[in-house]
PDB file of C-alpha atoms and ligand atoms in Angstrom:
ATOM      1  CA  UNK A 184      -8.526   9.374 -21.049  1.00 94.00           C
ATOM      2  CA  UNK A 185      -8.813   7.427 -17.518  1.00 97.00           C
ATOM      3  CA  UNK A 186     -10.149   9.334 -14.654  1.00 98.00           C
ATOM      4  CA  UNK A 187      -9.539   8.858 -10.764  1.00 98.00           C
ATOM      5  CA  UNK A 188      -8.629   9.375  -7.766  1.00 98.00           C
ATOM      6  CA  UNK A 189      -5.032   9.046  -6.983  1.00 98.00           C
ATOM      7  CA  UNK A 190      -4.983  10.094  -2.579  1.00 97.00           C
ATOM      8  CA  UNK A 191      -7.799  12.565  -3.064  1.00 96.00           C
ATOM      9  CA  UNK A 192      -6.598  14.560  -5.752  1.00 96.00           C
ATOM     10  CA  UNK A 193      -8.682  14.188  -9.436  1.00 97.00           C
ATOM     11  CA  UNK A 194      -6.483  12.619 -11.681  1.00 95.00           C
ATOM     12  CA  UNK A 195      -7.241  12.462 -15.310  1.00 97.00           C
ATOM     13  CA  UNK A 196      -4.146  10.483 -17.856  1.00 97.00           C
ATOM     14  CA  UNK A 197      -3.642   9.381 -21.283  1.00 97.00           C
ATOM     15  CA  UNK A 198      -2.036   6.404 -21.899  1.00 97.00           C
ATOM     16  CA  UNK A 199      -2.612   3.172 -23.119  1.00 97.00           C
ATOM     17  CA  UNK A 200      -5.169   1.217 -21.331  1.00 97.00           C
ATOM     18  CA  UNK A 201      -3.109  -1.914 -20.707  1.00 97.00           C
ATOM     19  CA  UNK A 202      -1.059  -0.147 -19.293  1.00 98.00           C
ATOM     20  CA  UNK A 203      -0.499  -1.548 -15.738  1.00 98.00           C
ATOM     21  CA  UNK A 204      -1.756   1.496 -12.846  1.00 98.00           C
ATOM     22  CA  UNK A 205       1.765   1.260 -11.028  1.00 98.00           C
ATOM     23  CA  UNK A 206       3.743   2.261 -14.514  1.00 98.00           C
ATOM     24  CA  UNK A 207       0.837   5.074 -14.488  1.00 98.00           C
ATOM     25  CA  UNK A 208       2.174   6.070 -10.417  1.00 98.00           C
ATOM     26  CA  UNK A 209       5.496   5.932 -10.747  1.00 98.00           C
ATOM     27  CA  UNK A 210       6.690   6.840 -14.704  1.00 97.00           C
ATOM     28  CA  UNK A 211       3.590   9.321 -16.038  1.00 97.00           C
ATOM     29  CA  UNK A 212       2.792  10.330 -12.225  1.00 97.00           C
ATOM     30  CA  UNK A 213       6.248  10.503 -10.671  1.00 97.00           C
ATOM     31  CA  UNK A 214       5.097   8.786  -7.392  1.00 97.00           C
ATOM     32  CA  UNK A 215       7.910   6.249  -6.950  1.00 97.00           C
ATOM     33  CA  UNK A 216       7.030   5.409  -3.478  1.00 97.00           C
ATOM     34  CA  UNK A 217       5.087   2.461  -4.832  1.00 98.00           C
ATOM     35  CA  UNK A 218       7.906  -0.007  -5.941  1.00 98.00           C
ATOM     36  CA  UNK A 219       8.321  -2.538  -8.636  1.00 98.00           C
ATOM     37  CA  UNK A 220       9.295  -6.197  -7.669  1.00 97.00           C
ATOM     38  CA  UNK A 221       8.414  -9.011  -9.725  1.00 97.00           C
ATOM     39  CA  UNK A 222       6.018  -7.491 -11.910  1.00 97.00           C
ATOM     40  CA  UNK A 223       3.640 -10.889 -12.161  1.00 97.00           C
ATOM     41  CA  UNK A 224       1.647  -9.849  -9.045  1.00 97.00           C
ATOM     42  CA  UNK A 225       3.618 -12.389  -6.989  1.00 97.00           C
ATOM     43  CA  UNK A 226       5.451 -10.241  -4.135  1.00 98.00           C
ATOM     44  CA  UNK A 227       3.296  -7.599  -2.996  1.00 98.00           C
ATOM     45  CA  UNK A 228       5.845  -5.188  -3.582  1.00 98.00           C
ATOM     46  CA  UNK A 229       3.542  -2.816  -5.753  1.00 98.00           C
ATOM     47  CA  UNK A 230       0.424  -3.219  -3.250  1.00 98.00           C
ATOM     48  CA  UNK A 231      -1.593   0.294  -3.287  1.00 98.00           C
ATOM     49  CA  UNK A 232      -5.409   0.307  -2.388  1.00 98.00           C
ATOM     50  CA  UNK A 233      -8.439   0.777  -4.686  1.00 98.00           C
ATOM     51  CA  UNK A 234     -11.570   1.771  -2.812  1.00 97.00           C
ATOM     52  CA  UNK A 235      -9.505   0.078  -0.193  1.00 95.00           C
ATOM     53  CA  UNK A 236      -8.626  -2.930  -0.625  1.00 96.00           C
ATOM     54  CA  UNK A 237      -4.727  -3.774  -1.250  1.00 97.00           C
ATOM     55  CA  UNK A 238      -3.937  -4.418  -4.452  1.00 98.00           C
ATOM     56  CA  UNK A 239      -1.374  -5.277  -7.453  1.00 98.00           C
ATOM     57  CA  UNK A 240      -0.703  -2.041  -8.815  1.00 98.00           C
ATOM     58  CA  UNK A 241       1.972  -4.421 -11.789  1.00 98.00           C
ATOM     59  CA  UNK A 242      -0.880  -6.435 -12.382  1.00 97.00           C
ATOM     60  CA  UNK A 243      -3.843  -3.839 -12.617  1.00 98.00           C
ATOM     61  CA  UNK A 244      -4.485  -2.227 -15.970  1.00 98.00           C
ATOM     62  CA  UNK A 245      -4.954   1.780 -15.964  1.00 98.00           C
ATOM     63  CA  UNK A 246      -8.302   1.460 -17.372  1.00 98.00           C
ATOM     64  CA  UNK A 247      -9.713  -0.559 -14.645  1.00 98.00           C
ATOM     65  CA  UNK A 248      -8.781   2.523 -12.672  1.00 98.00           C
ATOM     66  CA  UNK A 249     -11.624   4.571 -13.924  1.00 98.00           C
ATOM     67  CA  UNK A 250     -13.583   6.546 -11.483  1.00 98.00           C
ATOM     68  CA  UNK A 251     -11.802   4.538  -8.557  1.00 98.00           C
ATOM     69  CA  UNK A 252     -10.462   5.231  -5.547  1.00 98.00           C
ATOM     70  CA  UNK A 253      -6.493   4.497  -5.593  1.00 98.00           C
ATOM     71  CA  UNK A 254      -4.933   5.474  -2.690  1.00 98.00           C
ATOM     72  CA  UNK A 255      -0.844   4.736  -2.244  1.00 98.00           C
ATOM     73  CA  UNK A 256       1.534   4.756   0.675  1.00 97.00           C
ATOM     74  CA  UNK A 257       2.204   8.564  -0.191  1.00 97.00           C
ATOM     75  CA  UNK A 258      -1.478   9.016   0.673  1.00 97.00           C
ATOM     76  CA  UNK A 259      -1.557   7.747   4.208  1.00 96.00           C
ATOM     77  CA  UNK A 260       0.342  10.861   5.547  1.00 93.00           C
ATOM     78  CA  UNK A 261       1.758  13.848   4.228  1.00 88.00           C
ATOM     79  CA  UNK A 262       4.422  13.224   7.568  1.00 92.00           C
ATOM     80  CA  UNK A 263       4.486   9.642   8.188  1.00 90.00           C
ATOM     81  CA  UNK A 264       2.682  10.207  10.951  1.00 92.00           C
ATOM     82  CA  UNK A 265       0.442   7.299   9.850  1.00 95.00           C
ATOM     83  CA  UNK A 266       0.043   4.521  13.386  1.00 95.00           C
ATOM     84  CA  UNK A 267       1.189   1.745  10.731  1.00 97.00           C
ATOM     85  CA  UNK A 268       3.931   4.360   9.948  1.00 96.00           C
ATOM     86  CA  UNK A 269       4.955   5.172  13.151  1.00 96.00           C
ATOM     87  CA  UNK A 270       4.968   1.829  14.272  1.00 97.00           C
ATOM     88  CA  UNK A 271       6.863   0.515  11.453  1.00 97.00           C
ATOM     89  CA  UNK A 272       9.283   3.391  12.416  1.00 96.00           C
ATOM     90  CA  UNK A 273       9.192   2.000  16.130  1.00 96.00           C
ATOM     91  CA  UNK A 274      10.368  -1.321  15.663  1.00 97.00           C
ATOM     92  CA  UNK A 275      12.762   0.017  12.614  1.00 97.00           C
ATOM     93  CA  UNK A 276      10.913  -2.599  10.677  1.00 97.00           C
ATOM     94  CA  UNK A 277      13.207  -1.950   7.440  1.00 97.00           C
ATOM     95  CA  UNK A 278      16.327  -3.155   6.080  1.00 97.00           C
ATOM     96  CA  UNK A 279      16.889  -2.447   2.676  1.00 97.00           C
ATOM     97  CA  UNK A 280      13.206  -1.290   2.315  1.00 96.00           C
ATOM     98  CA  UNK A 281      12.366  -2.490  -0.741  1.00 96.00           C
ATOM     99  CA  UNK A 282       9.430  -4.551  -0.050  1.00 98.00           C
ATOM    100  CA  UNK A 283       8.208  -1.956   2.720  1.00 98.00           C
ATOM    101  CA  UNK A 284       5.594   0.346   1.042  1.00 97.00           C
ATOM    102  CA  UNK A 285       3.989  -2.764   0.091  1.00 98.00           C
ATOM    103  CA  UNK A 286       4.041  -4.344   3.252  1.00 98.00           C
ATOM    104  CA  UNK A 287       2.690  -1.039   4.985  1.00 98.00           C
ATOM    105  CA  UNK A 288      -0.060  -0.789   2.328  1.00 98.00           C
ATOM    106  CA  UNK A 289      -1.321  -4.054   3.119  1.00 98.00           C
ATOM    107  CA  UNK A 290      -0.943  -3.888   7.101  1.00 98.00           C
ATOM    108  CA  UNK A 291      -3.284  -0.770   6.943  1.00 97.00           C
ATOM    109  CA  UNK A 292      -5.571  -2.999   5.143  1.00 97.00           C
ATOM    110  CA  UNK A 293      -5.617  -5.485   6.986  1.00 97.00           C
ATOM    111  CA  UNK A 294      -5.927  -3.592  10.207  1.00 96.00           C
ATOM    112  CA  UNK A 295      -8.851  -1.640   8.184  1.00 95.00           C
ATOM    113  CA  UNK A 296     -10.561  -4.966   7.722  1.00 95.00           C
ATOM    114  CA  UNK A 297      -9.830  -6.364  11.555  1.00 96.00           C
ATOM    115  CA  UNK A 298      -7.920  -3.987  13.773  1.00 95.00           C
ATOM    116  CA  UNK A 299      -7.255  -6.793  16.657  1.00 94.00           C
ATOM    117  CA  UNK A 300      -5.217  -9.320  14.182  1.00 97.00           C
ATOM    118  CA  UNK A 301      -3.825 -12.375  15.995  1.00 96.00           C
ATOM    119  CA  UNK A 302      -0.656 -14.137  14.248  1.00 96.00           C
ATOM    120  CA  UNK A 303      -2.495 -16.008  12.780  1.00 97.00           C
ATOM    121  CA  UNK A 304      -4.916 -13.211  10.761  1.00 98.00           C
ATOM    122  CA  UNK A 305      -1.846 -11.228  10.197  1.00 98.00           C
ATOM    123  CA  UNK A 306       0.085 -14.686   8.659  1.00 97.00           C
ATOM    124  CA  UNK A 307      -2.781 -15.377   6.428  1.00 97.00           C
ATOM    125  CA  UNK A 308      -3.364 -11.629   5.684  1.00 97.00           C
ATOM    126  CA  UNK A 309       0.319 -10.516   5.221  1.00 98.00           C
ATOM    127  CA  UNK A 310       1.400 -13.999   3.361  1.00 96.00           C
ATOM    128  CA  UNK A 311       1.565 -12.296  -0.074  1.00 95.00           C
ATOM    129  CA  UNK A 312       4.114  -9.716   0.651  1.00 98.00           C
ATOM    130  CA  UNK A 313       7.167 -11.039   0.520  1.00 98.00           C
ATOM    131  CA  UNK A 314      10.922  -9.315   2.182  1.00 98.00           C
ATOM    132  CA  UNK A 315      13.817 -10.940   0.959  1.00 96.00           C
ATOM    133  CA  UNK A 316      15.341  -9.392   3.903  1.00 97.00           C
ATOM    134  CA  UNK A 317      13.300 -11.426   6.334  1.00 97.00           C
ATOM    135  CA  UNK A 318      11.781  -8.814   8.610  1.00 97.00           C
ATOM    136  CA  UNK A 319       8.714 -10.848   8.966  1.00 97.00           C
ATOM    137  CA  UNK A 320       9.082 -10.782  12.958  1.00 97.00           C
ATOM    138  CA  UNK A 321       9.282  -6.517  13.341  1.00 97.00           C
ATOM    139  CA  UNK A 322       6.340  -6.701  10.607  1.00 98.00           C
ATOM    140  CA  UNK A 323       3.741  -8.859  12.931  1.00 97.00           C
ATOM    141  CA  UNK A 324       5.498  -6.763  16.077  1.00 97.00           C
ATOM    142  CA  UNK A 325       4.590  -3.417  14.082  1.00 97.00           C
ATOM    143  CA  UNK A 326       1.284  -4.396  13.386  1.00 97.00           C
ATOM    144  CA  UNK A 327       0.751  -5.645  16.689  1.00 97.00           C
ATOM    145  CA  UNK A 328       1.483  -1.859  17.817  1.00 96.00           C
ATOM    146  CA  UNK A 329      -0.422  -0.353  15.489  1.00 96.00           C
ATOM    147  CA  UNK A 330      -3.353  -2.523  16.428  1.00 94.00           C
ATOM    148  CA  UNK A 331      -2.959  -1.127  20.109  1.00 87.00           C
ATOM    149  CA  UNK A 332      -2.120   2.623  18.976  1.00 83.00           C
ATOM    150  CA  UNK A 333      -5.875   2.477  17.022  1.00 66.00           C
ATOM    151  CA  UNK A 334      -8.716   0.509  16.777  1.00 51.00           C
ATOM    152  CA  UNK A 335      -9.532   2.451  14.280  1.00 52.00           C
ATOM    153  CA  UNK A 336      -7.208   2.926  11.479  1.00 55.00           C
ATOM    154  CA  UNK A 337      -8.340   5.233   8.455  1.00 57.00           C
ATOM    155  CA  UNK A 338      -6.600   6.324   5.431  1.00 53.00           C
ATOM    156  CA  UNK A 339      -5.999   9.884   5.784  1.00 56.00           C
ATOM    157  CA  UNK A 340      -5.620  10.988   1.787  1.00 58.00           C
ATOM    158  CA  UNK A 341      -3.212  13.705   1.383  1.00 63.00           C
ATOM    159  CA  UNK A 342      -5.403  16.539   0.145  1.00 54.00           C
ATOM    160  CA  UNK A 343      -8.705  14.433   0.051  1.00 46.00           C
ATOM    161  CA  UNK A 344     -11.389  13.356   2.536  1.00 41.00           C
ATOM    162  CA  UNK A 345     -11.331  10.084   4.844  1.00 41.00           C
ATOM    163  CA  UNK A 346     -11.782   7.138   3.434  1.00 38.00           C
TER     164      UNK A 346
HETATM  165  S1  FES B 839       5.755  -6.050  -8.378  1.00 93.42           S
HETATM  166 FE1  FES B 839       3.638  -6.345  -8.222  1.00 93.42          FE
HETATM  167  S2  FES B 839       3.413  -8.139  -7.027  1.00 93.42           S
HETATM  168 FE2  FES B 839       5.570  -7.964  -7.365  1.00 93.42          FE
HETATM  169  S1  FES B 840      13.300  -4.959   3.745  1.00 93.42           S
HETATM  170 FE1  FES B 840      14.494  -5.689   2.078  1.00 93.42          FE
HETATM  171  S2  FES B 840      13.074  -6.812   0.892  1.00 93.42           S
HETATM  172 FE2  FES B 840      11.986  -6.340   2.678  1.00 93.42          FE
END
């Protein structure tokens, strides 16, 4: 058994320990907001946070999961109502969307960690998330925005406490 959090609901699963945490989310779970890319940790596509910071969910066994905090992009608003969200939403940052919970998981990080990001913080910071669509530009705009919206971004977990 493998016990935690999952956007501040107790989550308790069986399944094999190697098993990578976004398999967990999206196959035993049913939470499919968190999407598969590459699947060797290389695109960013699968990014959720544990105990906040952005991670690999495709590259993160389930049992490193125990008794931590995961929080994914279904947990930052039950309405999208989320700043990163709503400014994503703004500058219709999406094309096909693919890479887009992933790039919104890490830009609530990032503004998490430094909620004033020049270009070049958000270059450095965003770098591993990758859009084969090439929205790079409405990304940095959409952070930018959310940056001004808050200084104080916090995850608000769907049926849990702040983080
Ligand atoms: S699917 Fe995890 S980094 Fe690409
Ligand atoms: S919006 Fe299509 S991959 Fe990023």
């Amino acid at each position: 058994m493998i016990d935690f959090t999952l956007n501040g609901n107790p989550i308790r699963v069986e399944v094999d320990p190697e098993m990578p945490l976004l398999w967990v989310i999206r196959d035993v779970l049913k939470m499919t907001g968190t999407k598969y890319g590459c699947g060797q940790g290389i695109c960013g596509a699968c990014t959720i946070h544990v105990d906040g910071q952005p991670m690999r969910s495709c590259s993160f066994p389930a049992s490193a999961a125990q008794g931590r905090k995961i929080t994914t992009i279904e947990g930052l608003a039950e309405d999208a109502s989320h700043p990163v969200q709503q400014a994503w939403e703004a500058h219709k940052v999406p094309q096909c969307g693919y890479c887009q919970s992933g790039q919104i998981m890490s830009a609530v990080a990032l503004l998490q960690q430094n909620p004033n990001p020049d270009d070049q913080a958000i270059d450095n910071f965003m770098q591993g998330n990758i859009c084969r669509c090439g929205t790079y530009n409405r990304i940095k705009s959409a952070i930018k925005t959310a940056a001004n919206a808050s200084t104080n971004i916090e995850i608000r977990e769907v049926g849990g406490a702040k983080s």
